[in-house]
Amino acid sequence: LVAGVSYSQTEPWRWSDKPGSLSITIGSPSTYSLVESNNLAQLHQGLSYFGSYTINYDYNILRWLSVGARGSYEGWQFKGNLLSDEGSAVYSFQNCHRASVLLDVRFTYINREKVQLYSGVGLGISYLFKMVEGEKFNYMMVAGALIPIGIHVGAKNVYALAELGLGTEALLSMGIG
């Protein structure tokens, strides 16, 4: 019969052990802009997309939990014929730009040295600037993002990332951090 005693010393937790990360992504249209633009054109004829760009800062509170903030821009334009209420084609020009600021929480469920898989949720505000036939519309709205799956691949200091998103953020985004 052999008995053993195991002793492990844990070091005190320090804020410096939990660094933050800064990332920049370029993405596809958001679900919000797809719904908005789908109201404009059948089969997206005459629709131009300017892109979705995000800068994100996350601070790791725990190994599996981080909080952060993100700022994003998205824009699209429509030039083409729309059907009027009477059924005739009417030329239309619409230009839309949306800027958002969201606070977010991210949960990392696989955390390896070079690969992390995570999900997240964010809530904030969006400012929408819209020009329709030369008439300007500006309004604020609630912005929300759900990231069902995201992946970081690389070292601690430099990594690539990809996210699948829903809401006012890009459906698919890729970038570096």
PDB file of C-alpha atoms in Angstrom:
ATOM      1  CA  LEU A   1       0.000   0.000   0.000  1.00  0.00           C
ATOM      2  CA  VAL A   2       1.415   3.354  -1.077  1.00  0.00           C
ATOM      3  CA  ALA A   3       0.029   6.691  -0.029  1.00  0.00           C
ATOM      4  CA  GLY A   4       1.077  10.010  -1.428  1.00  0.00           C
ATOM      5  CA  VAL A   5       0.432  13.641  -0.753  1.00  0.00           C
ATOM      6  CA  SER A   6       0.263  16.183  -3.526  1.00  0.00           C
ATOM      7  CA  TYR A   7       0.830  19.853  -2.891  1.00  0.00           C
ATOM      8  CA  SER A   8       0.394  22.576  -5.469  1.00  0.00           C
ATOM      9  CA  GLN A   9       1.042  26.177  -4.774  1.00  0.00           C
ATOM     10  CA  THR A  10      -1.130  28.716  -6.532  1.00  0.00           C
ATOM     11  CA  GLU A  11       0.212  32.166  -7.122  1.00  0.00           C
ATOM     12  CA  PRO A  12      -1.929  35.159  -6.221  1.00  0.00           C
ATOM     13  CA  TRP A  13      -4.106  36.445  -9.039  1.00  0.00           C
ATOM     14  CA  ARG A  14      -2.953  39.762 -10.563  1.00  0.00           C
ATOM     15  CA  TRP A  15      -4.618  42.088 -13.077  1.00  0.00           C
ATOM     16  CA  SER A  16      -1.407  42.023 -15.102  1.00  0.00           C
ATOM     17  CA  ASP A  17      -1.953  38.275 -15.678  1.00  0.00           C
ATOM     18  CA  LYS A  18      -5.146  39.021 -17.615  1.00  0.00           C
ATOM     19  CA  PRO A  19      -4.164  41.123 -20.631  1.00  0.00           C
ATOM     20  CA  GLY A  20      -6.563  42.719 -23.018  1.00  0.00           C
ATOM     21  CA  SER A  21      -6.622  42.350 -26.763  1.00  0.00           C
ATOM     22  CA  LEU A  22      -7.312  44.723 -29.613  1.00  0.00           C
ATOM     23  CA  SER A  23      -8.635  43.420 -32.934  1.00  0.00           C
ATOM     24  CA  ILE A  24      -9.681  44.860 -36.281  1.00  0.00           C
ATOM     25  CA  THR A  25     -12.101  43.028 -38.578  1.00  0.00           C
ATOM     26  CA  ILE A  26     -13.632  43.408 -42.018  1.00  0.00           C
ATOM     27  CA  GLY A  27     -16.957  41.721 -42.583  1.00  0.00           C
ATOM     28  CA  SER A  28     -19.903  40.906 -44.742  1.00  0.00           C
ATOM     29  CA  PRO A  29     -23.261  42.685 -44.456  1.00  0.00           C
ATOM     30  CA  SER A  30     -25.048  42.448 -41.123  1.00  0.00           C
ATOM     31  CA  THR A  31     -28.457  40.845 -40.758  1.00  0.00           C
ATOM     32  CA  TYR A  32     -29.807  44.369 -40.130  1.00  0.00           C
ATOM     33  CA  SER A  33     -28.473  45.715 -43.449  1.00  0.00           C
ATOM     34  CA  LEU A  34     -29.603  42.605 -45.338  1.00  0.00           C
ATOM     35  CA  VAL A  35     -33.158  43.119 -44.108  1.00  0.00           C
ATOM     36  CA  GLU A  36     -32.979  46.869 -44.793  1.00  0.00           C
ATOM     37  CA  SER A  37     -31.532  46.435 -48.289  1.00  0.00           C
ATOM     38  CA  ASN A  38     -33.844  43.549 -49.149  1.00  0.00           C
ATOM     39  CA  ASN A  39     -36.730  45.965 -48.691  1.00  0.00           C
ATOM     40  CA  LEU A  40     -35.146  48.044 -51.466  1.00  0.00           C
ATOM     41  CA  ALA A  41     -34.445  45.746 -54.358  1.00  0.00           C
ATOM     42  CA  GLN A  42     -35.558  42.452 -55.738  1.00  0.00           C
ATOM     43  CA  LEU A  43     -32.431  40.276 -56.184  1.00  0.00           C
ATOM     44  CA  HIS A  44     -30.268  43.226 -54.987  1.00  0.00           C
ATOM     45  CA  GLN A  45     -30.136  44.840 -58.428  1.00  0.00           C
ATOM     46  CA  GLY A  46     -28.414  48.200 -58.102  1.00  0.00           C
ATOM     47  CA  LEU A  47     -27.224  47.548 -54.544  1.00  0.00           C
ATOM     48  CA  SER A  48     -23.619  48.428 -53.578  1.00  0.00           C
ATOM     49  CA  TYR A  49     -22.145  47.474 -50.238  1.00  0.00           C
ATOM     50  CA  PHE A  50     -19.369  49.626 -48.720  1.00  0.00           C
ATOM     51  CA  GLY A  51     -18.387  47.016 -46.133  1.00  0.00           C
ATOM     52  CA  SER A  52     -18.488  46.413 -42.408  1.00  0.00           C
ATOM     53  CA  TYR A  53     -15.465  47.423 -40.308  1.00  0.00           C
ATOM     54  CA  THR A  54     -15.018  46.861 -36.585  1.00  0.00           C
ATOM     55  CA  ILE A  55     -12.420  47.686 -33.971  1.00  0.00           C
ATOM     56  CA  ASN A  56     -12.810  45.694 -30.767  1.00  0.00           C
ATOM     57  CA  TYR A  57     -11.108  45.756 -27.365  1.00  0.00           C
ATOM     58  CA  ASP A  58     -11.573  42.842 -24.940  1.00  0.00           C
ATOM     59  CA  TYR A  59     -10.258  42.646 -21.403  1.00  0.00           C
ATOM     60  CA  ASN A  60      -9.893  39.154 -19.973  1.00  0.00           C
ATOM     61  CA  ILE A  61     -11.373  39.076 -16.470  1.00  0.00           C
ATOM     62  CA  LEU A  62     -11.000  35.326 -16.155  1.00  0.00           C
ATOM     63  CA  ARG A  63      -9.443  32.733 -18.427  1.00  0.00           C
ATOM     64  CA  TRP A  64     -12.916  32.024 -19.893  1.00  0.00           C
ATOM     65  CA  LEU A  65     -14.608  35.442 -19.524  1.00  0.00           C
ATOM     66  CA  SER A  66     -13.854  38.819 -21.081  1.00  0.00           C
ATOM     67  CA  VAL A  67     -15.645  42.147 -21.307  1.00  0.00           C
ATOM     68  CA  GLY A  68     -15.060  44.790 -23.896  1.00  0.00           C
ATOM     69  CA  ALA A  69     -16.301  47.396 -26.298  1.00  0.00           C
ATOM     70  CA  ARG A  70     -16.536  47.548 -30.047  1.00  0.00           C
ATOM     71  CA  GLY A  71     -17.076  50.306 -32.542  1.00  0.00           C
ATOM     72  CA  SER A  72     -18.252  49.510 -36.048  1.00  0.00           C
ATOM     73  CA  TYR A  73     -19.182  51.113 -39.360  1.00  0.00           C
ATOM     74  CA  GLU A  74     -21.319  49.716 -42.149  1.00  0.00           C
ATOM     75  CA  GLY A  75     -22.594  51.321 -45.336  1.00  0.00           C
ATOM     76  CA  TRP A  76     -24.603  50.509 -48.458  1.00  0.00           C
ATOM     77  CA  GLN A  77     -26.127  52.317 -51.418  1.00  0.00           C
ATOM     78  CA  PHE A  78     -28.968  51.614 -53.821  1.00  0.00           C
ATOM     79  CA  LYS A  79     -29.306  53.103 -57.312  1.00  0.00           C
ATOM     80  CA  GLY A  80     -31.972  51.645 -59.509  1.00  0.00           C
ATOM     81  CA  ASN A  81     -35.613  51.236 -60.327  1.00  0.00           C
ATOM     82  CA  LEU A  82     -38.170  50.429 -57.671  1.00  0.00           C
ATOM     83  CA  LEU A  83     -41.774  49.548 -58.279  1.00  0.00           C
ATOM     84  CA  SER A  84     -44.146  52.285 -57.244  1.00  0.00           C
ATOM     85  CA  ASP A  85     -47.515  51.616 -55.608  1.00  0.00           C
ATOM     86  CA  GLU A  86     -49.095  51.855 -59.073  1.00  0.00           C
ATOM     87  CA  GLY A  87     -46.722  49.181 -60.456  1.00  0.00           C
ATOM     88  CA  SER A  88     -44.533  51.445 -62.617  1.00  0.00           C
ATOM     89  CA  ALA A  89     -40.727  51.610 -62.304  1.00  0.00           C
ATOM     90  CA  VAL A  90     -39.386  54.692 -60.520  1.00  0.00           C
ATOM     91  CA  TYR A  91     -35.669  55.526 -60.298  1.00  0.00           C
ATOM     92  CA  SER A  92     -34.459  55.684 -56.716  1.00  0.00           C
ATOM     93  CA  PHE A  93     -31.187  56.643 -55.025  1.00  0.00           C
ATOM     94  CA  GLN A  94     -30.617  55.734 -51.383  1.00  0.00           C
ATOM     95  CA  ASN A  95     -27.418  55.975 -49.350  1.00  0.00           C
ATOM     96  CA  CYS A  96     -27.118  54.505 -45.812  1.00  0.00           C
ATOM     97  CA  HIS A  97     -24.337  54.638 -43.218  1.00  0.00           C
ATOM     98  CA  ARG A  98     -24.492  53.123 -39.739  1.00  0.00           C
ATOM     99  CA  ALA A  99     -22.019  53.594 -36.867  1.00  0.00           C
ATOM    100  CA  SER A 100     -22.389  51.558 -33.663  1.00  0.00           C
ATOM    101  CA  VAL A 101     -20.829  51.347 -30.219  1.00  0.00           C
ATOM    102  CA  LEU A 102     -21.477  48.156 -28.230  1.00  0.00           C
ATOM    103  CA  LEU A 103     -20.419  46.813 -24.865  1.00  0.00           C
ATOM    104  CA  ASP A 104     -19.899  43.080 -25.058  1.00  0.00           C
ATOM    105  CA  VAL A 105     -19.209  39.942 -23.054  1.00  0.00           C
ATOM    106  CA  ARG A 106     -17.349  36.952 -24.446  1.00  0.00           C
ATOM    107  CA  PHE A 107     -17.305  33.391 -23.071  1.00  0.00           C
ATOM    108  CA  THR A 108     -14.375  31.195 -24.137  1.00  0.00           C
ATOM    109  CA  TYR A 109     -15.295  27.520 -24.030  1.00  0.00           C
ATOM    110  CA  ILE A 110     -12.170  26.042 -25.654  1.00  0.00           C
ATOM    111  CA  ASN A 111      -8.977  27.742 -24.552  1.00  0.00           C
ATOM    112  CA  ARG A 112      -5.806  26.150 -25.907  1.00  0.00           C
ATOM    113  CA  GLU A 113      -2.427  27.739 -26.372  1.00  0.00           C
ATOM    114  CA  LYS A 114      -2.931  28.618 -30.050  1.00  0.00           C
ATOM    115  CA  VAL A 115      -6.700  28.192 -30.567  1.00  0.00           C
ATOM    116  CA  GLN A 116      -9.630  29.661 -28.659  1.00  0.00           C
ATOM    117  CA  LEU A 117     -13.312  29.124 -29.472  1.00  0.00           C
ATOM    118  CA  TYR A 118     -15.817  31.552 -27.976  1.00  0.00           C
ATOM    119  CA  SER A 119     -19.309  32.984 -28.077  1.00  0.00           C
ATOM    120  CA  GLY A 120     -20.420  36.468 -27.183  1.00  0.00           C
ATOM    121  CA  VAL A 121     -23.209  38.975 -26.860  1.00  0.00           C
ATOM    122  CA  GLY A 122     -23.191  42.767 -27.139  1.00  0.00           C
ATOM    123  CA  LEU A 123     -25.600  45.628 -26.598  1.00  0.00           C
ATOM    124  CA  GLY A 124     -25.277  49.302 -27.460  1.00  0.00           C
ATOM    125  CA  ILE A 125     -26.471  52.068 -29.768  1.00  0.00           C
ATOM    126  CA  SER A 126     -26.299  52.777 -33.499  1.00  0.00           C
ATOM    127  CA  TYR A 127     -26.473  56.065 -35.330  1.00  0.00           C
ATOM    128  CA  LEU A 128     -28.017  55.682 -38.786  1.00  0.00           C
ATOM    129  CA  PHE A 129     -27.596  58.304 -41.487  1.00  0.00           C
ATOM    130  CA  LYS A 130     -29.810  57.720 -44.497  1.00  0.00           C
ATOM    131  CA  MET A 131     -30.273  59.801 -47.634  1.00  0.00           C
ATOM    132  CA  VAL A 132     -33.283  58.983 -49.809  1.00  0.00           C
ATOM    133  CA  GLU A 133     -33.765  61.016 -52.993  1.00  0.00           C
ATOM    134  CA  GLY A 134     -31.724  63.892 -51.501  1.00  0.00           C
ATOM    135  CA  GLU A 135     -33.716  63.968 -48.264  1.00  0.00           C
ATOM    136  CA  LYS A 136     -31.664  63.250 -45.118  1.00  0.00           C
ATOM    137  CA  PHE A 137     -32.781  61.092 -42.203  1.00  0.00           C
ATOM    138  CA  ASN A 138     -30.797  60.644 -38.983  1.00  0.00           C
ATOM    139  CA  TYR A 139     -31.805  58.517 -36.057  1.00  0.00           C
ATOM    140  CA  MET A 140     -30.479  56.513 -33.147  1.00  0.00           C
ATOM    141  CA  MET A 141     -31.472  52.926 -32.511  1.00  0.00           C
ATOM    142  CA  VAL A 142     -30.635  50.073 -30.181  1.00  0.00           C
ATOM    143  CA  ALA A 143     -27.808  47.884 -31.480  1.00  0.00           C
ATOM    144  CA  GLY A 144     -27.316  44.277 -30.549  1.00  0.00           C
ATOM    145  CA  ALA A 145     -24.960  41.511 -31.571  1.00  0.00           C
ATOM    146  CA  LEU A 146     -24.913  37.807 -30.944  1.00  0.00           C
ATOM    147  CA  ILE A 147     -21.767  35.866 -31.801  1.00  0.00           C
ATOM    148  CA  PRO A 148     -22.706  32.181 -31.738  1.00  0.00           C
ATOM    149  CA  ILE A 149     -19.163  31.145 -32.627  1.00  0.00           C
ATOM    150  CA  GLY A 150     -15.828  32.870 -32.935  1.00  0.00           C
ATOM    151  CA  ILE A 151     -12.270  31.581 -33.238  1.00  0.00           C
ATOM    152  CA  HIS A 152      -8.832  33.017 -32.455  1.00  0.00           C
ATOM    153  CA  VAL A 153      -5.874  31.224 -34.027  1.00  0.00           C
ATOM    154  CA  GLY A 154      -2.271  32.182 -33.311  1.00  0.00           C
ATOM    155  CA  ALA A 155       0.022  33.330 -30.551  1.00  0.00           C
ATOM    156  CA  LYS A 156      -0.867  35.459 -27.535  1.00  0.00           C
ATOM    157  CA  ASN A 157       0.516  38.624 -29.125  1.00  0.00           C
ATOM    158  CA  VAL A 158      -0.720  38.235 -32.719  1.00  0.00           C
ATOM    159  CA  TYR A 159      -3.668  36.165 -33.889  1.00  0.00           C
ATOM    160  CA  ALA A 160      -6.185  35.817 -36.697  1.00  0.00           C
ATOM    161  CA  LEU A 161      -9.882  35.694 -35.902  1.00  0.00           C
ATOM    162  CA  ALA A 162     -13.176  34.855 -37.557  1.00  0.00           C
ATOM    163  CA  GLU A 163     -16.679  35.384 -36.167  1.00  0.00           C
ATOM    164  CA  LEU A 164     -20.179  34.405 -37.172  1.00  0.00           C
ATOM    165  CA  GLY A 165     -22.580  37.116 -36.011  1.00  0.00           C
ATOM    166  CA  LEU A 166     -26.237  38.106 -35.917  1.00  0.00           C
ATOM    167  CA  GLY A 167     -27.795  41.510 -35.370  1.00  0.00           C
ATOM    168  CA  THR A 168     -26.227  44.856 -36.224  1.00  0.00           C
ATOM    169  CA  GLU A 169     -22.723  43.379 -36.601  1.00  0.00           C
ATOM    170  CA  ALA A 170     -21.387  41.551 -39.684  1.00  0.00           C
ATOM    171  CA  LEU A 171     -22.726  38.066 -40.475  1.00  0.00           C
ATOM    172  CA  LEU A 172     -19.166  36.865 -41.099  1.00  0.00           C
ATOM    173  CA  SER A 173     -16.074  38.851 -40.164  1.00  0.00           C
ATOM    174  CA  MET A 174     -12.354  38.146 -40.294  1.00  0.00           C
ATOM    175  CA  GLY A 175      -9.426  40.085 -38.990  1.00  0.00           C
ATOM    176  CA  ILE A 176      -6.274  40.302 -36.909  1.00  0.00           C
ATOM    177  CA  GLY A 177      -5.644  40.993 -33.256  1.00  0.00           C
TER     178      GLY A 177
END
